Amino acid sequence: MEYVTLNNGVKMPQLGYGLYLIDNSEAARCTRQALETGYRLIDTAQMYGNESGVGEGIRESGVDRKDIFLVSKIWPSDYGYEKAKARIDKSLELLKTDYLDLMLLHQPFGDTYGAYRALEDAYREGKIRAIGVSNFYADRLLDIASNVDVKPAIDQVETHVFNQESDVRAVAQEFGTVVMGWGPLAQGKLGIFDNETLKKVAAAHGKTVSQVALRYLLQLGIIVIPKSTHVERMKENLDVFDFTLSSNEMAESKSPSEVYLKTGFKNLSHFSTAFKKEYGVPPSHLTAVG
């Protein structure tokens, strides 16, 4: 495993297991199997409705809590200082833990400043080891990071080879904020598994397209949280630390409609309306997933 040091000195695994769209009835099994496979970063959220299952899976795994980096998020329905403060305690109760390693505001809507103050206070009280935001694109990240005492350690946004969020990464760097990518395999869309560039690089390393796509993001310094309910896929997604993409492979590109493997390659985060409709990719500021 490789690690990232956050802006407050906390070390965080760079690859973890995400539980978006995993029902609470399956969350315990999936969390336990992920931990048994070797994952130590677990990402859940209030909106996912599976925090209690995640907590049970952690207990069943037998892995020491101090060896797990546990992340959750507050949904806007519980924004505002008092409601967010209560929600932090509720998440701790559901997850069966007395602290979280990271807590994020899930969306940039509503009383974000009141909710963020609750995160800051919980951080100072030791209930949360690091705090941050999610789905805050460049303008919203700049706004909140410029006006709070505890700078966001993390901004979790949709990030994959087709959508590298170079503008978010540039703003994040100013504040020592690390980008954490949800949907790092593009949720299986956009023809990612048939992309010729990725397939060629994968063949050269004896790896899969998924592994190359994840490795690329890791080498950019992005934290990734792929999701699967199948143990074999969990293992595959974790097996990305025994190879390195060369500078040529990182720089290889073809056409605007294909994957560009280089830092700052053509950012496809602003798709045309037709493209969004075709592939179900929502406008970045209206996304309600991840």
Short mmCIF file of C-alpha atoms in Angstrom, two decimals:
data_model
loop_
_atom_site.label_atom_id
_atom_site.label_comp_id
_atom_site.label_asym_id
_atom_site.label_seq_id
_atom_site.Cartn_x
_atom_site.Cartn_y
_atom_site.Cartn_z
CA MET A 1 0.00 0.00 0.00
CA GLU A 2 1.09 3.55 -0.69
CA TYR A 3 0.12 6.43 1.59
CA VAL A 4 -0.59 10.14 1.33
CA THR A 5 0.21 12.56 4.14
CA LEU A 6 -2.64 15.02 4.59
CA ASN A 7 -2.19 18.72 5.37
CA ASN A 8 -2.49 18.06 9.10
CA GLY A 9 0.10 15.28 9.13
CA VAL A 10 -2.35 12.34 9.16
CA LYS A 11 -1.34 9.44 6.90
CA MET A 12 -4.06 8.02 4.66
CA PRO A 13 -3.97 4.95 2.40
CA GLN A 14 -4.01 6.01 -1.24
CA LEU A 15 -6.35 3.23 -2.34
CA GLY A 16 -9.51 2.21 -0.57
CA TYR A 17 -12.87 0.54 -0.86
CA GLY A 18 -15.99 2.55 -1.69
CA LEU A 19 -19.52 1.53 -0.65
CA TYR A 20 -21.69 3.76 -2.83
CA LEU A 21 -24.90 1.95 -3.94
CA ILE A 22 -24.18 -1.05 -1.70
CA ASP A 23 -27.30 -1.86 0.29
CA ASN A 24 -27.01 -1.92 4.06
CA SER A 25 -27.91 -5.62 3.98
CA GLU A 26 -24.78 -6.29 1.92
CA ALA A 27 -22.50 -3.69 3.48
CA ALA A 28 -21.29 -5.86 6.36
CA ARG A 29 -20.24 -8.69 4.03
CA CYS A 30 -18.59 -6.37 1.53
CA THR A 31 -16.75 -4.40 4.21
CA ARG A 32 -15.54 -7.56 5.90
CA GLN A 33 -14.36 -9.08 2.62
CA ALA A 34 -12.63 -5.86 1.60
CA LEU A 35 -10.75 -5.78 4.89
CA GLU A 36 -9.89 -9.47 4.61
CA THR A 37 -8.58 -8.81 1.09
CA GLY A 38 -6.23 -6.14 2.43
CA TYR A 39 -8.06 -2.82 2.11
CA ARG A 40 -7.56 -0.46 5.03
CA LEU A 41 -9.43 2.61 3.74
CA ILE A 42 -13.23 2.29 3.89
CA ASP A 43 -15.46 5.01 2.41
CA THR A 44 -19.15 5.34 3.28
CA ALA A 45 -21.67 8.16 3.75
CA GLN A 46 -24.92 9.11 5.45
CA MET A 47 -26.63 9.20 2.05
CA TYR A 48 -25.53 5.65 1.25
CA GLY A 49 -27.68 4.35 4.10
CA ASN A 50 -25.17 1.65 4.98
CA GLU A 51 -23.13 3.04 7.89
CA SER A 52 -24.50 0.46 10.33
CA GLY A 53 -23.61 -2.37 7.96
CA VAL A 54 -20.12 -0.97 7.52
CA GLY A 55 -19.68 -0.82 11.28
CA GLU A 56 -20.80 -4.43 11.59
CA GLY A 57 -18.43 -5.50 8.82
CA ILE A 58 -15.51 -3.85 10.60
CA ARG A 59 -16.41 -5.70 13.78
CA GLU A 60 -16.75 -9.03 11.95
CA SER A 61 -13.41 -8.62 10.18
CA GLY A 62 -11.39 -8.72 13.37
CA VAL A 63 -9.09 -6.00 12.01
CA ASP A 64 -8.00 -3.59 14.72
CA ARG A 65 -9.91 -0.32 14.41
CA LYS A 66 -6.68 1.71 14.62
CA ASP A 67 -5.49 -0.02 11.45
CA ILE A 68 -8.56 1.12 9.47
CA PHE A 69 -8.98 4.55 7.89
CA LEU A 70 -12.74 5.14 8.08
CA VAL A 71 -14.45 7.87 6.04
CA SER A 72 -18.04 9.11 6.08
CA LYS A 73 -19.94 12.14 4.78
CA ILE A 74 -22.77 14.42 5.91
CA TRP A 75 -25.66 14.98 3.50
CA PRO A 76 -27.01 18.57 3.01
CA SER A 77 -30.25 17.67 4.81
CA ASP A 78 -28.15 17.78 7.99
CA TYR A 79 -26.19 20.94 7.22
CA GLY A 80 -26.17 23.87 9.62
CA TYR A 81 -24.09 23.79 12.78
CA GLU A 82 -26.43 22.03 15.21
CA LYS A 83 -27.78 19.47 12.74
CA ALA A 84 -24.30 18.61 11.47
CA LYS A 85 -23.00 18.29 15.01
CA ALA A 86 -25.78 15.82 15.81
CA ARG A 87 -25.19 13.93 12.56
CA ILE A 88 -21.51 13.42 13.37
CA ASP A 89 -22.51 11.72 16.60
CA LYS A 90 -25.15 9.65 14.79
CA SER A 91 -22.58 8.42 12.26
CA LEU A 92 -20.23 7.45 15.08
CA GLU A 93 -23.09 5.50 16.69
CA LEU A 94 -24.05 3.70 13.48
CA LEU A 95 -20.45 2.88 12.62
CA LYS A 96 -19.85 1.61 16.17
CA THR A 97 -16.73 3.71 16.67
CA ASP A 98 -15.69 6.62 18.87
CA TYR A 99 -13.86 8.47 16.13
CA LEU A 100 -13.74 8.88 12.36
CA ASP A 101 -10.51 9.23 10.43
CA LEU A 102 -12.14 11.57 7.92
CA MET A 103 -15.53 13.27 7.67
CA LEU A 104 -16.63 15.21 4.59
CA LEU A 105 -19.45 17.53 3.58
CA HIS A 106 -21.03 15.54 0.76
CA GLN A 107 -22.30 18.39 -1.46
CA PRO A 108 -21.74 22.16 -1.80
CA PHE A 109 -25.38 23.12 -1.16
CA GLY A 110 -27.21 24.62 1.81
CA ASP A 111 -25.53 25.92 4.98
CA THR A 112 -22.09 24.55 4.19
CA TYR A 113 -20.33 26.99 6.51
CA GLY A 114 -22.44 26.05 9.51
CA ALA A 115 -21.84 22.37 8.81
CA TYR A 116 -18.13 22.92 8.29
CA ARG A 117 -17.86 24.70 11.65
CA ALA A 118 -19.35 21.57 13.21
CA LEU A 119 -16.65 19.51 11.49
CA GLU A 120 -13.97 21.88 12.78
CA ASP A 121 -15.25 21.60 16.36
CA ALA A 122 -15.47 17.79 16.14
CA TYR A 123 -11.91 17.79 14.77
CA ARG A 124 -10.69 19.88 17.72
CA GLU A 125 -12.53 17.55 20.12
CA GLY A 126 -10.80 14.49 18.66
CA LYS A 127 -13.94 12.91 17.21
CA ILE A 128 -12.55 13.28 13.68
CA ARG A 129 -8.87 13.05 12.68
CA ALA A 130 -9.26 15.00 9.43
CA ILE A 131 -12.04 16.94 7.71
CA GLY A 132 -12.86 17.93 4.16
CA VAL A 133 -15.43 18.24 1.41
CA SER A 134 -16.88 16.25 -1.46
CA ASN A 135 -18.11 17.32 -4.90
CA PHE A 136 -16.75 20.83 -4.31
CA TYR A 137 -15.48 21.82 -7.73
CA ALA A 138 -12.79 24.46 -8.19
CA ASP A 139 -14.83 27.60 -7.43
CA ARG A 140 -16.56 26.15 -4.36
CA LEU A 141 -13.34 24.62 -3.04
CA LEU A 142 -11.55 27.97 -3.39
CA ASP A 143 -14.40 29.71 -1.59
CA ILE A 144 -14.61 27.45 1.43
CA ALA A 145 -10.86 26.84 1.79
CA SER A 146 -10.28 30.61 1.81
CA ASN A 147 -12.75 31.23 4.61
CA VAL A 148 -12.30 28.49 7.21
CA ASP A 149 -9.78 27.92 9.99
CA VAL A 150 -9.10 24.23 9.32
CA LYS A 151 -8.35 23.85 5.62
CA PRO A 152 -10.00 20.86 3.92
CA ALA A 153 -7.64 17.90 3.96
CA ILE A 154 -9.58 16.18 1.17
CA ASP A 155 -11.87 17.10 -1.71
CA GLN A 156 -13.59 13.97 -3.02
CA VAL A 157 -14.77 14.46 -6.60
CA GLU A 158 -15.51 12.24 -9.58
CA THR A 159 -12.07 11.57 -11.04
CA HIS A 160 -11.00 9.08 -13.69
CA VAL A 161 -8.94 8.99 -16.88
CA PHE A 162 -11.70 10.74 -18.83
CA ASN A 163 -12.29 13.38 -16.16
CA GLN A 164 -9.06 14.32 -14.41
CA GLU A 165 -10.30 17.50 -12.72
CA SER A 166 -7.09 19.44 -13.37
CA ASP A 167 -8.79 22.68 -12.27
CA VAL A 168 -9.80 21.16 -8.92
CA ARG A 169 -6.32 19.73 -8.44
CA ALA A 170 -4.75 23.13 -9.08
CA VAL A 171 -6.90 24.84 -6.44
CA ALA A 172 -6.44 21.94 -4.03
CA GLN A 173 -2.67 22.24 -4.27
CA GLU A 174 -2.84 25.84 -3.04
CA PHE A 175 -4.31 24.68 0.26
CA GLY A 176 -2.53 21.35 0.67
CA THR A 177 -5.82 19.60 -0.06
CA VAL A 178 -5.60 16.12 -1.60
CA VAL A 179 -8.02 15.07 -4.32
CA MET A 180 -9.83 11.80 -3.64
CA GLY A 181 -11.45 10.31 -6.71
CA TRP A 182 -14.80 8.58 -6.60
CA GLY A 183 -15.79 6.56 -9.66
CA PRO A 184 -12.12 6.02 -10.62
CA LEU A 185 -13.16 3.44 -13.22
CA ALA A 186 -15.78 5.80 -14.71
CA GLN A 187 -18.46 3.53 -13.23
CA GLY A 188 -17.75 1.17 -16.13
CA LYS A 189 -19.00 3.76 -18.64
CA LEU A 190 -17.46 5.71 -21.53
CA GLY A 191 -15.99 2.56 -23.05
CA ILE A 192 -13.21 2.53 -20.50
CA PHE A 193 -12.61 -1.23 -20.63
CA ASP A 194 -12.37 -1.20 -24.43
CA ASN A 195 -10.12 1.85 -24.70
CA GLU A 196 -7.22 0.97 -26.99
CA THR A 197 -4.68 3.16 -25.18
CA LEU A 198 -5.39 1.55 -21.83
CA LYS A 199 -5.49 -1.93 -23.35
CA LYS A 200 -2.07 -1.45 -24.94
CA VAL A 201 -0.49 -0.23 -21.71
CA ALA A 202 -2.18 -3.02 -19.74
CA ALA A 203 -0.82 -5.66 -22.11
CA ALA A 204 2.70 -4.29 -21.74
CA HIS A 205 2.54 -4.80 -17.98
CA GLY A 206 0.51 -7.98 -17.86
CA LYS A 207 -2.23 -6.06 -16.07
CA THR A 208 -5.90 -5.31 -16.67
CA VAL A 209 -7.37 -2.05 -17.95
CA SER A 210 -8.82 -1.40 -14.49
CA GLN A 211 -5.41 -1.76 -12.90
CA VAL A 212 -3.78 0.62 -15.37
CA ALA A 213 -6.57 3.20 -14.96
CA LEU A 214 -6.15 3.08 -11.18
CA ARG A 215 -2.35 3.13 -11.35
CA TYR A 216 -2.45 6.22 -13.54
CA LEU A 217 -4.46 8.14 -10.95
CA LEU A 218 -2.26 6.92 -8.12
CA GLN A 219 0.81 8.26 -9.91
CA LEU A 220 -0.92 11.64 -10.15
CA GLY A 221 -1.18 11.61 -6.34
CA ILE A 222 -4.94 11.03 -6.32
CA ILE A 223 -6.58 8.81 -3.70
CA VAL A 224 -8.93 6.28 -5.30
CA ILE A 225 -11.85 4.25 -3.94
CA PRO A 226 -13.00 1.66 -6.51
CA LYS A 227 -16.09 -0.36 -5.66
CA SER A 228 -17.04 -3.97 -6.30
CA THR A 229 -19.22 -6.48 -4.49
CA HIS A 230 -17.11 -9.36 -5.85
CA VAL A 231 -14.00 -10.55 -4.00
CA GLU A 232 -12.03 -11.24 -7.18
CA ARG A 233 -12.58 -7.69 -8.39
CA MET A 234 -11.63 -6.37 -4.96
CA LYS A 235 -8.36 -8.26 -5.24
CA GLU A 236 -7.76 -7.07 -8.81
CA ASN A 237 -8.31 -3.42 -7.90
CA LEU A 238 -5.92 -3.69 -4.96
CA ASP A 239 -3.15 -5.34 -7.00
CA VAL A 240 -1.70 -2.13 -8.44
CA PHE A 241 1.44 -1.55 -6.41
CA ASP A 242 3.83 -3.92 -8.17
CA PHE A 243 4.25 -1.92 -11.37
CA THR A 244 4.84 1.66 -12.46
CA LEU A 245 3.79 3.47 -15.61
CA SER A 246 6.73 4.96 -17.47
CA SER A 247 6.89 8.63 -18.38
CA ASN A 248 6.08 7.65 -21.98
CA GLU A 249 3.03 5.68 -20.87
CA MET A 250 1.89 8.57 -18.69
CA ALA A 251 2.31 10.89 -21.66
CA GLU A 252 0.83 8.71 -24.37
CA SER A 253 -2.22 10.15 -26.07
CA LYS A 254 -4.28 9.67 -29.19
CA SER A 255 -7.31 11.82 -30.01
CA PRO A 256 -9.70 14.01 -27.96
CA SER A 257 -12.19 11.12 -27.83
CA GLU A 258 -9.65 8.73 -26.32
CA VAL A 259 -7.81 8.50 -23.03
CA TYR A 260 -4.83 10.84 -22.76
CA LEU A 261 -2.28 9.35 -20.38
CA LYS A 262 -0.44 12.45 -19.26
CA THR A 263 -0.69 14.98 -16.46
CA GLY A 264 -3.06 17.68 -17.61
CA PHE A 265 -4.27 15.74 -20.67
CA LYS A 266 -7.42 17.07 -22.31
CA ASN A 267 -9.85 17.42 -19.42
CA LEU A 268 -13.22 16.04 -20.47
CA SER A 269 -15.08 17.25 -17.36
CA HIS A 270 -17.11 19.69 -19.45
CA PHE A 271 -18.89 17.35 -21.85
CA SER A 272 -21.32 18.58 -24.47
CA THR A 273 -25.01 18.38 -23.60
CA ALA A 274 -25.44 15.52 -26.04
CA PHE A 275 -22.55 13.62 -24.50
CA LYS A 276 -23.98 14.06 -21.02
CA LYS A 277 -27.36 12.80 -22.20
CA GLU A 278 -25.83 9.84 -24.00
CA TYR A 279 -23.67 8.64 -21.13
CA GLY A 280 -25.68 9.81 -18.15
CA VAL A 281 -22.92 12.08 -16.85
CA PRO A 282 -24.49 14.92 -14.85
CA PRO A 283 -23.21 18.51 -14.82
CA SER A 284 -20.41 18.68 -12.27
CA HIS A 285 -22.14 21.14 -9.92
CA LEU A 286 -25.38 19.14 -9.86
CA THR A 287 -23.93 15.68 -9.28
CA ALA A 288 -25.49 13.91 -6.33
CA VAL A 289 -23.47 10.74 -6.26
CA GLY A 290 -20.07 9.53 -5.14
#
